[in-house]
Coordinates of C-alpha atoms in Angstrom, one line a residue:
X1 CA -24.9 -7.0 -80.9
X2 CA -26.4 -4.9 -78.0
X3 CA -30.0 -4.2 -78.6
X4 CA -31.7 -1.3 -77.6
X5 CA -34.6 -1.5 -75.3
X6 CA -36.3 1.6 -77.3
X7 CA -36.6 -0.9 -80.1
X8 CA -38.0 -3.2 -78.4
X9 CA -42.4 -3.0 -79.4
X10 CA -44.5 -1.5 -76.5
X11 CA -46.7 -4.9 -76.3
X12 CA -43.3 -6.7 -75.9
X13 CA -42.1 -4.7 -72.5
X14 CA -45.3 -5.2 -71.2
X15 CA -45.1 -8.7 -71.6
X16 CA -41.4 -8.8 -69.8
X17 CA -42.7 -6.6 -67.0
X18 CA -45.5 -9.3 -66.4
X19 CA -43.2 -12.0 -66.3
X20 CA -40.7 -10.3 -63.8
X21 CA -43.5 -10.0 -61.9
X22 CA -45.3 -13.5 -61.8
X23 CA -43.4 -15.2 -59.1
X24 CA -44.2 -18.5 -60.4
X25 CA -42.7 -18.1 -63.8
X26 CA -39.0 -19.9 -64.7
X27 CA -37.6 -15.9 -65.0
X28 CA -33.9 -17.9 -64.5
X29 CA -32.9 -17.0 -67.7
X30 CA -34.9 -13.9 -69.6
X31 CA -35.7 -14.4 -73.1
X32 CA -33.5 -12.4 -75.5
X33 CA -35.8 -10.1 -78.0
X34 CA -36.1 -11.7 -81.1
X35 CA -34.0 -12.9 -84.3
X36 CA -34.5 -10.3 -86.1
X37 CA -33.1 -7.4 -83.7
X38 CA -30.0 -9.2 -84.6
X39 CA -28.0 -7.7 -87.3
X40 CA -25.6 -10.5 -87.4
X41 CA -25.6 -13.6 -89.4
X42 CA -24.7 -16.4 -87.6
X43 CA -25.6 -20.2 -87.3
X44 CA -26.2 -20.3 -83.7
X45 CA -29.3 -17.9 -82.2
X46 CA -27.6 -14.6 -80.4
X47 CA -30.0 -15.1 -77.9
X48 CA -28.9 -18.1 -77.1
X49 CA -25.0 -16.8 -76.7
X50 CA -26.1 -13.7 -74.6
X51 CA -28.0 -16.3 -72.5
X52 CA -25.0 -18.2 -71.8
X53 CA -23.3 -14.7 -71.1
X54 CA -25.5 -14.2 -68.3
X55 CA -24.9 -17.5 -66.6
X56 CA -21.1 -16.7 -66.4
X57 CA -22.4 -13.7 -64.0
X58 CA -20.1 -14.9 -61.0
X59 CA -21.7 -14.9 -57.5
X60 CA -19.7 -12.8 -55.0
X61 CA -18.9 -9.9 -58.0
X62 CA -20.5 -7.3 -56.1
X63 CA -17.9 -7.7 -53.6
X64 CA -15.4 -7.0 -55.8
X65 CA -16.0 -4.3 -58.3
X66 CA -13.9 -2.3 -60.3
X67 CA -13.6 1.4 -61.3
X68 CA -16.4 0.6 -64.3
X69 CA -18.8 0.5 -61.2
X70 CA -21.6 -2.4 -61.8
X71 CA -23.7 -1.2 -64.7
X72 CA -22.5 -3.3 -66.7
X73 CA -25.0 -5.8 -64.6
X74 CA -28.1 -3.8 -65.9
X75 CA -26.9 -4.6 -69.7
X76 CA -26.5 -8.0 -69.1
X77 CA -29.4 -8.6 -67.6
X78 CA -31.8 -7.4 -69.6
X79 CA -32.2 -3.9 -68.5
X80 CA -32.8 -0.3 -70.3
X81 CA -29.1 1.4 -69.5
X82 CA -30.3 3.9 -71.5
X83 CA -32.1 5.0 -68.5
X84 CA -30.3 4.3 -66.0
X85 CA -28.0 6.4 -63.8
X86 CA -24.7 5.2 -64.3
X87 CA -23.8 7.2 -61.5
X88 CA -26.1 5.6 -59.1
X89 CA -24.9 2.2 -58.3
X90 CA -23.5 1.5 -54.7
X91 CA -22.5 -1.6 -52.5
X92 CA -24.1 -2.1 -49.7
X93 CA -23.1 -5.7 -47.5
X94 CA -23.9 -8.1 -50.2
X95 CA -26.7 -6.0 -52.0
X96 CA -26.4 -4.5 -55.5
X97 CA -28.3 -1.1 -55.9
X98 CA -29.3 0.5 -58.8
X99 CA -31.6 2.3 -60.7
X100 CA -34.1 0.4 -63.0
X101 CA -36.8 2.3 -65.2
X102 CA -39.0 1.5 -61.9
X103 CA -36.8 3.4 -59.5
X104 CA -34.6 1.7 -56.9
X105 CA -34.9 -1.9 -56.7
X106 CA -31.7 -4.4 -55.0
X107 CA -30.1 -8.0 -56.1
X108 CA -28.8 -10.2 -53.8
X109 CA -25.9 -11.3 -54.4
X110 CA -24.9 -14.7 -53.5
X111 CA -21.5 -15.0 -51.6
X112 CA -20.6 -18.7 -53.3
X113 CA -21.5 -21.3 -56.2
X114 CA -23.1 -23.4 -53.2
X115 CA -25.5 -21.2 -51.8
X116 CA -27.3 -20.6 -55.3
X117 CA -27.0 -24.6 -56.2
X118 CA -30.7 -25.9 -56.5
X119 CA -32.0 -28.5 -54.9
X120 CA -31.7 -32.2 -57.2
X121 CA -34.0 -32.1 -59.7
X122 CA -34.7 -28.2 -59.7
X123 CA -34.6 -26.5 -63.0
X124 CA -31.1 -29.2 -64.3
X125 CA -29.2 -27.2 -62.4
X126 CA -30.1 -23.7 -63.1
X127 CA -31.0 -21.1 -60.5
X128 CA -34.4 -20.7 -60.2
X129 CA -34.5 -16.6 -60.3
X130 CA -38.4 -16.5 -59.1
X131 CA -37.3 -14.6 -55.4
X132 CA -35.0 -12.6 -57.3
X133 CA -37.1 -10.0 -59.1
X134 CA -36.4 -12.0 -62.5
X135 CA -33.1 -11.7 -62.9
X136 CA -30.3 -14.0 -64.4
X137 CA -27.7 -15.3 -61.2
X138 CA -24.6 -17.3 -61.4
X139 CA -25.3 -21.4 -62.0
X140 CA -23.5 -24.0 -60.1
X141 CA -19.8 -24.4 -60.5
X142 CA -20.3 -27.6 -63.3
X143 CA -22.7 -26.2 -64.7
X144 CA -20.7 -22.5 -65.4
X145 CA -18.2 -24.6 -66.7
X146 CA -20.1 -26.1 -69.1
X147 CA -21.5 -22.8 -70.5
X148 CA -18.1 -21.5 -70.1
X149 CA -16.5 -23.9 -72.2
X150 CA -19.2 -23.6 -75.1
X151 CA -18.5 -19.6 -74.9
X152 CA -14.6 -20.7 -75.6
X153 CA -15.4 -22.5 -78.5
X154 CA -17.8 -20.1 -80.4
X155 CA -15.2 -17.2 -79.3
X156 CA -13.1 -18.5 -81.9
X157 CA -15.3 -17.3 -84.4
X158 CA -15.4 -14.2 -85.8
X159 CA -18.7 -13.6 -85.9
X160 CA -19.6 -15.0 -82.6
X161 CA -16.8 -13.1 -81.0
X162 CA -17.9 -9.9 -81.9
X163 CA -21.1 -10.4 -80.6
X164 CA -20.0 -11.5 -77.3
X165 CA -18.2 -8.3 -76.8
X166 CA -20.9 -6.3 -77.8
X167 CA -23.1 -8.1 -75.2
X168 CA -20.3 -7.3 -72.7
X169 CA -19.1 -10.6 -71.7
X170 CA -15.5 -9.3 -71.5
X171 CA -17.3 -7.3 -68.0
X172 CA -18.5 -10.5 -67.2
X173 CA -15.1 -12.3 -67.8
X174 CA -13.3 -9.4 -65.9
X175 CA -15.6 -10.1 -62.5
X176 CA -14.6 -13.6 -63.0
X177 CA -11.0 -13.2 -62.8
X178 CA -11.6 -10.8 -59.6
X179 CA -13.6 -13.3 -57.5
X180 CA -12.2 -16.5 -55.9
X181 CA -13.0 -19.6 -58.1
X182 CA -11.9 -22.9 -59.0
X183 CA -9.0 -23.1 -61.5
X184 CA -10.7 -24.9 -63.7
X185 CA -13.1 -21.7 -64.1
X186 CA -10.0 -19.2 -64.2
X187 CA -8.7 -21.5 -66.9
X188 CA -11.9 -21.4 -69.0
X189 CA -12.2 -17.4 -68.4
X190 CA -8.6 -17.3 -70.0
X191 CA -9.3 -19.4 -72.8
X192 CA -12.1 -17.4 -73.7
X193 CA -10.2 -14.0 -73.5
X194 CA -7.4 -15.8 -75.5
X195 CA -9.8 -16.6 -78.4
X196 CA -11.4 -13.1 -78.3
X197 CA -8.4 -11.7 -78.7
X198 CA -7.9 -13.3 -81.7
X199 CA -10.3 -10.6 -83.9
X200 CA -9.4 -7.2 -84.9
X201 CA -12.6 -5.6 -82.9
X202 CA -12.8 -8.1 -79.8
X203 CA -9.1 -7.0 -79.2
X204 CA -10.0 -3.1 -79.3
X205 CA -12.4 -4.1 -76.6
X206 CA -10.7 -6.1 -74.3
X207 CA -7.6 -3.4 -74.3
X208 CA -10.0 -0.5 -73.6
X209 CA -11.7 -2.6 -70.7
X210 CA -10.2 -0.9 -67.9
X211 CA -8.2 -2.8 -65.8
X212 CA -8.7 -6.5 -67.9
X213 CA -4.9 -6.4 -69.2
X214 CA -3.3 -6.0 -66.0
X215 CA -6.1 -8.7 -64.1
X216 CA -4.4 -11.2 -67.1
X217 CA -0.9 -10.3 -66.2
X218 CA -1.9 -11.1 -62.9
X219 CA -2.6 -14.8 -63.4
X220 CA 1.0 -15.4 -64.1
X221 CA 1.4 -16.0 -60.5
X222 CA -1.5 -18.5 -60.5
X223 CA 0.4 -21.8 -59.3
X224 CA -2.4 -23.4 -61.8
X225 CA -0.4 -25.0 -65.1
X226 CA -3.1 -24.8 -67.6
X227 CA -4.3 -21.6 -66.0
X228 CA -0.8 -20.2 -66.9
X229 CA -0.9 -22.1 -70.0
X230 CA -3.8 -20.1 -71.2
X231 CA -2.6 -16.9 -69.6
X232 CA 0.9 -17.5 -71.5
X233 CA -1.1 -17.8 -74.8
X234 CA -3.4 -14.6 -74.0
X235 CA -0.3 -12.6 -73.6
X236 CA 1.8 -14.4 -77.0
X237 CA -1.7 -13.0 -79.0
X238 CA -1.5 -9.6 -77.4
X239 CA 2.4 -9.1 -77.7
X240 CA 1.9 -10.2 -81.6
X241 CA -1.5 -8.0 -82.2
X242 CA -1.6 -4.2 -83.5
X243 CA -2.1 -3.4 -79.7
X244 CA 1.1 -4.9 -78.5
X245 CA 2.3 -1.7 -76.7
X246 CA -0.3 -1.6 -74.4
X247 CA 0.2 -5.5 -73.7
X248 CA 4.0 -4.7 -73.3
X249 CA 3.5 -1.9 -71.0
X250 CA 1.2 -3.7 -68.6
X251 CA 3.9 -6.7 -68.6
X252 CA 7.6 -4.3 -68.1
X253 CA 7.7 -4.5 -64.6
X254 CA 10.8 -6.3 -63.3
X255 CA 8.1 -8.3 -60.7
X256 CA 6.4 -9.8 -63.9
X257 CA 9.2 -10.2 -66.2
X258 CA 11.1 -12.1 -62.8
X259 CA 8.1 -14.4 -62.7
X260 CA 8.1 -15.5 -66.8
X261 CA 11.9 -16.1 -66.4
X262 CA 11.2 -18.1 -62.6
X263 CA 8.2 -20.0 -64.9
X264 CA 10.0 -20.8 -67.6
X265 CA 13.5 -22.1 -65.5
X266 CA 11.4 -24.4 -63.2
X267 CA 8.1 -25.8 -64.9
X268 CA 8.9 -29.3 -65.3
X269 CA 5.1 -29.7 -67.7
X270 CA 6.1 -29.5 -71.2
X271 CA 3.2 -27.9 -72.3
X272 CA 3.8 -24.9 -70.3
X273 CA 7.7 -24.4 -70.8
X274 CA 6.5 -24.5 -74.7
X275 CA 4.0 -21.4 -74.0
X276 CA 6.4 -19.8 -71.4
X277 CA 8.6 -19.9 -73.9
X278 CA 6.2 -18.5 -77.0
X279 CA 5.6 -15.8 -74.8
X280 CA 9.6 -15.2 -74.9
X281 CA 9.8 -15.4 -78.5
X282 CA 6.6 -13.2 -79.1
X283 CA 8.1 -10.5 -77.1
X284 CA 12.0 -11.2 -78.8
X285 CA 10.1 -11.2 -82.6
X286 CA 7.9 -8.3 -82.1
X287 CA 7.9 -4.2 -83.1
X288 CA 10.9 -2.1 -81.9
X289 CA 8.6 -0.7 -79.6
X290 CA 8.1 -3.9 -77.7
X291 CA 11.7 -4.8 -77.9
X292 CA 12.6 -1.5 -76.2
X293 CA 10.1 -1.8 -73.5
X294 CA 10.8 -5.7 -72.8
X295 CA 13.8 -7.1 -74.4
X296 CA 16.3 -4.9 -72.1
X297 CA 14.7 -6.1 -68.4
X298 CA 14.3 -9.5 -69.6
X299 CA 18.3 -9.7 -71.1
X300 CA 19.3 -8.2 -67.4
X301 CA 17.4 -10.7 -65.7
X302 CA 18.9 -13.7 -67.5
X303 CA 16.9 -14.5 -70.8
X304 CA 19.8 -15.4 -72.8
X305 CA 21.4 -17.4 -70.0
X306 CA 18.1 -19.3 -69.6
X307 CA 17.6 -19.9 -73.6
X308 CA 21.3 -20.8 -73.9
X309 CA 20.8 -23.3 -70.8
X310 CA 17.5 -24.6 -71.8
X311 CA 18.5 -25.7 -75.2
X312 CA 22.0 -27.2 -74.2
X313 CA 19.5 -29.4 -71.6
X314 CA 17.0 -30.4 -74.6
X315 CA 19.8 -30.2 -77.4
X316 CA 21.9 -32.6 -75.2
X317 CA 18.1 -35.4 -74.8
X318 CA 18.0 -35.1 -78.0
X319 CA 20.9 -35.7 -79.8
X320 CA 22.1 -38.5 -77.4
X321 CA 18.5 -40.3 -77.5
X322 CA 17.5 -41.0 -81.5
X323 CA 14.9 -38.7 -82.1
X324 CA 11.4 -40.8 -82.3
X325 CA 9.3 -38.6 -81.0
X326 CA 8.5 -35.2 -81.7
X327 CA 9.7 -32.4 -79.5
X328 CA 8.2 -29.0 -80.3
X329 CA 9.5 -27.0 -77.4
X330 CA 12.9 -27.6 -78.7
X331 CA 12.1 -25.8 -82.2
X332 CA 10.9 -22.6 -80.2
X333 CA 13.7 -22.5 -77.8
X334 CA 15.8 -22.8 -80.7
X335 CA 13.8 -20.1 -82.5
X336 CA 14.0 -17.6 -79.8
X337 CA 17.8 -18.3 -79.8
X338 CA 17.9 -17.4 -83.7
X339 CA 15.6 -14.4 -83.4
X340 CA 17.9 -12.8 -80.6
X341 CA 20.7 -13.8 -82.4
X342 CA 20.1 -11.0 -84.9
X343 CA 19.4 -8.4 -82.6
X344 CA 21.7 -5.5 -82.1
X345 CA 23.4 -5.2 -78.9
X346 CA 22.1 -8.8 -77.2
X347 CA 23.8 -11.1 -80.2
X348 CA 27.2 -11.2 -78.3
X349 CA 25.9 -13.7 -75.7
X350 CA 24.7 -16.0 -78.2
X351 CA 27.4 -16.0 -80.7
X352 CA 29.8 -16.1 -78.2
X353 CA 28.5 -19.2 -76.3
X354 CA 30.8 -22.2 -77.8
X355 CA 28.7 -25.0 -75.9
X356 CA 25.5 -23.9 -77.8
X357 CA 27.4 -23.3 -81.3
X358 CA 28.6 -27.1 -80.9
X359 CA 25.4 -28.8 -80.3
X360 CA 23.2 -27.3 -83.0
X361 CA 26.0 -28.4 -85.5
X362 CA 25.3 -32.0 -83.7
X363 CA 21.9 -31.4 -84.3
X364 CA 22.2 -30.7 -87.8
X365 CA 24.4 -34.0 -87.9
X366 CA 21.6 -36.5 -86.8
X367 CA 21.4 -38.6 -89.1
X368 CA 17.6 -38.6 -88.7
X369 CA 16.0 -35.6 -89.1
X370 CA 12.3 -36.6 -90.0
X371 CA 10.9 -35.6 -86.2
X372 CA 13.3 -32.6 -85.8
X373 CA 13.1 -31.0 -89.5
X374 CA 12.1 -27.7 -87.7
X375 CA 14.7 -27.5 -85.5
X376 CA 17.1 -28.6 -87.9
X377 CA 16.1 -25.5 -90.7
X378 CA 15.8 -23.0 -87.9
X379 CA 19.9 -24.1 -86.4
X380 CA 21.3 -24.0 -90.1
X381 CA 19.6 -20.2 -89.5
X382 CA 21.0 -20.0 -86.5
X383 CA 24.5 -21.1 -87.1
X384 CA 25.1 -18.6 -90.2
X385 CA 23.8 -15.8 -88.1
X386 CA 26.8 -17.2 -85.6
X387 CA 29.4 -17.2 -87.9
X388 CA 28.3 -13.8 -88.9
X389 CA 29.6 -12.8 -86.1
X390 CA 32.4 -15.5 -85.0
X391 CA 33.4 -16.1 -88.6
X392 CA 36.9 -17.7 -87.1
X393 CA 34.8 -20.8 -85.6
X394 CA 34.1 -21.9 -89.3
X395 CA 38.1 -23.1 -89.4
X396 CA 36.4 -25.7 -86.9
X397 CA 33.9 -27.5 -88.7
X398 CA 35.3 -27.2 -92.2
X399 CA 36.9 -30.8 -92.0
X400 CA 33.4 -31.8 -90.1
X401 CA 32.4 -33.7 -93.1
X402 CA 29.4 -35.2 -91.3
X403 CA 28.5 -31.5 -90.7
X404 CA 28.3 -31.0 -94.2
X405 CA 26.7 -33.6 -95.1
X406 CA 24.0 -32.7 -92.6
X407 CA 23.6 -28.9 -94.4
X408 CA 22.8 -30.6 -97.5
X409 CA 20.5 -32.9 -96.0
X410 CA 18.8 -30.2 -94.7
X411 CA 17.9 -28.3 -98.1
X412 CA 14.5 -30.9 -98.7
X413 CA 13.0 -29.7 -95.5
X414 CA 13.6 -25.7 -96.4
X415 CA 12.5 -26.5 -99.9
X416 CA 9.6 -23.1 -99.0
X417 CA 12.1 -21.2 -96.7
X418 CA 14.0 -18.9 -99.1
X419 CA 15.9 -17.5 -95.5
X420 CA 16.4 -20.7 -94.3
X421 CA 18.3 -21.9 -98.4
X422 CA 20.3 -18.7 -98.3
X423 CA 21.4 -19.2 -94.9
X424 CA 22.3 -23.1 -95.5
X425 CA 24.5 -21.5 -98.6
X426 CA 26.2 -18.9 -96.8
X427 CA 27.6 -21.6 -94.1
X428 CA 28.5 -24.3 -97.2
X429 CA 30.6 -20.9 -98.8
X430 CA 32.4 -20.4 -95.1
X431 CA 33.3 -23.7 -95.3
X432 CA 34.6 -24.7 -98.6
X433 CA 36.8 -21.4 -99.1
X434 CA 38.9 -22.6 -96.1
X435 CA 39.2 -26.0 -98.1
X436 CA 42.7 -25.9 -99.8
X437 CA 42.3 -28.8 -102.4
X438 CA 45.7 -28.9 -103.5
X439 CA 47.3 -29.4 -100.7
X440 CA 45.2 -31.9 -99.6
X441 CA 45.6 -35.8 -99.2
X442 CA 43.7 -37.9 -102.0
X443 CA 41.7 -39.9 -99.7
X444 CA 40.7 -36.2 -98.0
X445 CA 40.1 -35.0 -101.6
X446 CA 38.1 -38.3 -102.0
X447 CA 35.9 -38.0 -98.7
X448 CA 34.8 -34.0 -100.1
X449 CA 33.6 -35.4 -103.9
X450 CA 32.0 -38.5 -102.4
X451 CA 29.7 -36.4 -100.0
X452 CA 29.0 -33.7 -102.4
X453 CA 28.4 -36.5 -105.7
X454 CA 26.4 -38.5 -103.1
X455 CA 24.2 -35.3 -102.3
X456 CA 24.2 -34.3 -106.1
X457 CA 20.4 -34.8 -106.5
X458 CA 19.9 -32.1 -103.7
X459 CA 22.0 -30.1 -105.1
X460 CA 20.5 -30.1 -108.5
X461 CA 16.9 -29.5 -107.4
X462 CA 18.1 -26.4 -105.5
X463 CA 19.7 -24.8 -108.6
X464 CA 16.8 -25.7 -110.5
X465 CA 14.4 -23.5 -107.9
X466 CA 15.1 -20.2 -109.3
X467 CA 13.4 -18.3 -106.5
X468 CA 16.8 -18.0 -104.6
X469 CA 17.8 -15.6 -107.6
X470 CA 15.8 -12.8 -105.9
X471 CA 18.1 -12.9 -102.6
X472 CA 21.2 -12.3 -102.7
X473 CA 22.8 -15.6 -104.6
X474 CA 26.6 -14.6 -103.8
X475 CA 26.8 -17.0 -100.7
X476 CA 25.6 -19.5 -103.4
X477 CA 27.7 -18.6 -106.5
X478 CA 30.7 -18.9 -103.9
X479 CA 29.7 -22.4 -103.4
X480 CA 29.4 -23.5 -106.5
X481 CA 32.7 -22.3 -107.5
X482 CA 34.7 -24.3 -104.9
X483 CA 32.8 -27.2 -105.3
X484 CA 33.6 -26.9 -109.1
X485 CA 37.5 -26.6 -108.0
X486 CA 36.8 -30.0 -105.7
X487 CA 35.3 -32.0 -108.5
X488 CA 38.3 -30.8 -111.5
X489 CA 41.0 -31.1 -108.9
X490 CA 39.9 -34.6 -108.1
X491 CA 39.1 -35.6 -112.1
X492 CA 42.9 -34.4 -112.4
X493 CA 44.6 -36.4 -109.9
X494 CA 42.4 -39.5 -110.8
X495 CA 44.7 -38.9 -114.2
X496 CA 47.7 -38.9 -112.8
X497 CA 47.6 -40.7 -109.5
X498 CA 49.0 -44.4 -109.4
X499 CA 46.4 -45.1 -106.7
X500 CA 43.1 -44.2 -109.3
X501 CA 42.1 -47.4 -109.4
X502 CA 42.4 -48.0 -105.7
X503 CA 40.4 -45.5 -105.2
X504 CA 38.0 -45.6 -107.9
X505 CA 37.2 -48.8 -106.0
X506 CA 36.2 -47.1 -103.1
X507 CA 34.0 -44.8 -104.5
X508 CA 32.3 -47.9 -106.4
X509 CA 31.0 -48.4 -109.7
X510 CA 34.1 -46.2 -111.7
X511 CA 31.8 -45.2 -114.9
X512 CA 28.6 -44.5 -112.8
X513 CA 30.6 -42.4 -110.7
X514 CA 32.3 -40.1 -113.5
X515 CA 28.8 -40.1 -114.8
X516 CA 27.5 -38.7 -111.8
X517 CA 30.6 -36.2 -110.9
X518 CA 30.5 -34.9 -114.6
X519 CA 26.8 -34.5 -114.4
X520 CA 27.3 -32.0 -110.6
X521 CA 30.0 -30.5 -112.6
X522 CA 28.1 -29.4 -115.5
X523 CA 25.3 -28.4 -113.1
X524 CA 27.4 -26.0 -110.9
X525 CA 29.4 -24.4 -114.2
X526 CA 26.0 -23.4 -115.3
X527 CA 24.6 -22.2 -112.4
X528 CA 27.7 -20.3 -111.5
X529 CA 28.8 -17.8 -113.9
X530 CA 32.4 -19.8 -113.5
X531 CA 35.3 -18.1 -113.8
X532 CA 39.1 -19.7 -113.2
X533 CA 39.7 -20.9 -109.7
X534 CA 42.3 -18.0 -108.8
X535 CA 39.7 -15.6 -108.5
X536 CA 37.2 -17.6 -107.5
X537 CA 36.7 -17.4 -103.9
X538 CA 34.8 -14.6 -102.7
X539 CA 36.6 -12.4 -100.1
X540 CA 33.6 -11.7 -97.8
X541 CA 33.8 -15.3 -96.6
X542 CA 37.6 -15.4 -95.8
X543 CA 38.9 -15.5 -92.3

């Protein structure tokens, strides 16, 4: 936290003021008052953090400062603000002037990294401040980087962020991003904002730092990747935190929202199409609010066109190529697809797209799911939502007994998805009330029972979880029902068919499989509330 000078014992100033003054001390770095002014508990000494603060000052941020004017210098360095004239500080070439407790004194300000490099051997590549009144000044490019990045990695604790904030590093992270540096620093600035952004209070801070939203947005036209990586992830945090709005109103310009959508159509690095991509789904998943500021724009500029596009093009690499690998951009493609899907007004241009409706029901056919489990739970999602709204495409895949198989495989991996189990049940309902068993062929009739006996473990455990009895089951009991009227339709044609023992060779062991069809059937009737097959398919799920 900030610590007041006032606090500070008389003995103590007196001291500092000496050292300012001694030309030949090390006054590089200022010592921080005490522990104990520090009402924060925390492994690592604060002074030590609001040391490294002040070595992120960059070197040409006088030339380049903002409408908080440059007090926030004084604070970091050391100063008492408390007495100083916040109105007083003015540029002047490449001089900082202010007003200390002494009167007017002036900084120089170094125009590059270079300039203020010591000599080899000086001070391990610290500035030594002696000619500059005894004041902190920006360390040499490697150096700054490493203090940067150990400033990103305590910034993901709570503690330690808040702390930072209070010590105004977010100032000192602002002039950062305002000043030409490498990308490499712009990057680190970033992923410290990113991880600050993170807490509850750190948050407040950064979106009441004047102009430090908009200098983010900004960086999206870096041509850095891992600069707009972090800059992607900076935004996906703000979009999803309790300050969203003012994220979403700094980002609504058609000039930004053109740039995501240019970003996300042309990065070839997978890393950033996955965060370009977050970024998408942050803004598709979050309040109404957001979704009224954003969602609009971004559907006029192409968004479903690009999501549609994007996972036909990653769909198609991996359904053609066994999946060995995994592929997490695919997942959040596919979960931006789903989330729009459900929204009012945009769903159309999903639902409606027959090329993507055909390969997430390929996807959910691979037969080896292990690497794509994600994908494969959020497309069963997905394709319910679709027939939702193009229930006639379900006469399609109802014979798709690979398909179906595929569904059922997919109920392991959703075992803790409630959503996901309703949604797998609602497609299995859409299909099997378009199945007319009694006017099907025996070996058809065969093909259903032998999938759905085959699957009859899954099945079981899924009835067992009683969970899905708080949603609303009737996708489920509709199931049930017509896979009860598969399995007595075929146990009565097995009695009266001349071909039984044909086929009872097909299906294998004859006793291990009546076993096995009388133990799903006893499963389902209980589970079902069963009631005679003339009443027993459910209306909502008809053409």
């Amino acid at each position: 936290m900030a610590v007041d000078a006032k606090s500070v014992p008389l003995e103590d100033q007196e001291e500092r003021e000496r050292q300012v003054q001694r030309h030949d001390a090390p006054a590089h770095n200022p010592s921080a008052p005490p522990d104990e002014f520090f009402d924060i508990s925390t492994t690592v000494d604060p002074s030590y953090v609001i040391s490294l603060i002040r070595k992120l000052l960059p070197a040409n941020a006088s030339n380049n400062h903002n409408s908080h004017g440059d007090v926030f210098y004084a604070h970091v360095l050391g100063l008492d603000t408390d007495h100083t004239d916040k109105t007083a500080p003015t540029l002047s070439g490449d001089r900082l002037l202010h007003v200390s407790n002494d009167g007017s004194e002036s900084m120089e300000i170094a125009d590059d990294f270079h300039k203020i490099a010591p000599e080899e051997g000086q001070n391990n590549g610290s500035y030594d401040g002696a000619e500059q009144s005894g004041h902190s000044v920006p360390v040499g490019e490697e150096a700054w980087e490493e203090y940067g990045c150990i400033l990103w990695d305590l910034a993901a604790s709570k503690t330690h962020a808040e702390l930072m904030v209070q010590n105004l590093i977010l100032e000192v992270l602002l002039a950062n991003l305002m000043v030409s540096q490498s990308v490499r620093a712009t990057e680190i600035t970033l992923g410290i904002i990113g991880n600050l952004a993170c807490h509850e209070v750190p948050m407040k801070h950064l979106v009441s730092t004047i102009g430090l939203i908009g200098t983010v947005v900004d960086q999206l036209f870096s041509e850095d990747a891992q600069c707009l990586c972090e800059a992607c992830r900076l935004l996906t945090v703000g979009l999803q935190s309790s300050e969203r709005i003012s994220w979403a109103k700094e980002l609504q310009s058609e000039h930004n929202l053109s740039r995501i959508l240019w970003i996300a159509e042309n990065s070839l690095n997978p890393q950033l199409i996955e965060k370009i991509v977050e970024l998408l789904l942050a803004t598709i998943e979050s309040s109404e609010e957001v979704v009224l500021i954003l969602l609009p724009p971004l559907m006029k500029l192409g968004l479903a066109i690009f999501l549609d596009s994007s996972f036909v093009d990653h769909g198609n690499f991996i359904c053609n190529l066994l999946p060995c690998v995994k592929y997490p951009v695919l997942d959040v493609i596919l979960r931006s697809i789903e989330a729009l899907s459900v929204i009012d007004g945009h769903s159309q241009e999903i639902c409606s797209n027959k090329d993507l409706f055909r390969l997430v029901c390929d996807l959910v056919k691979l037969p080896d799911k292990v690497e794509v489990t994600n994908s494969c739970v959020t497309a069963g999602v997905l394709i319910a939502n679709i027939l939702s709204d193009e229930p006639n495409l379900a006469s399609e895949i109802s014979r798709d007994l690979p398909f179906l198989q595929g569904l059922l495989d997919i109920f392991p991996f959703s075992s803790e998805d409630l959503e996901a189990r309703s949604a797998l049940w609602n497609i299995i309902a859409r299909l099997l009330v378009r199945v007319q068993e009694n006017e099907m062929s025996q070996s058809a009739l065969q093909q259903y029972v032998s999938v759905l006996v085959s699957k009859s473990d899954v099945i079981e455990d899924d009835l067992l979880d009683s969970q899905l009895d708080e949603l609303n089951s009737k996708a489920r009991t509709t199931s049930l029902r017509r896979i009860i009227s598969l399995l007595n339709q075929w146990t009565a044609s097995k009695d009266d068919d001349k071909e039984n023992e044909m086929m009872g060779k097909m299906m294998g062991n004859r006793h291990v499989d009546d076993i096995n069809i009388d133990r799903l059937l006893d499963c389902c009737c209980k589970h079902s509330e069963y009631v005679p097959p003339a009443v027993s398919q459910d209306m909502d799920f008809k053409e």
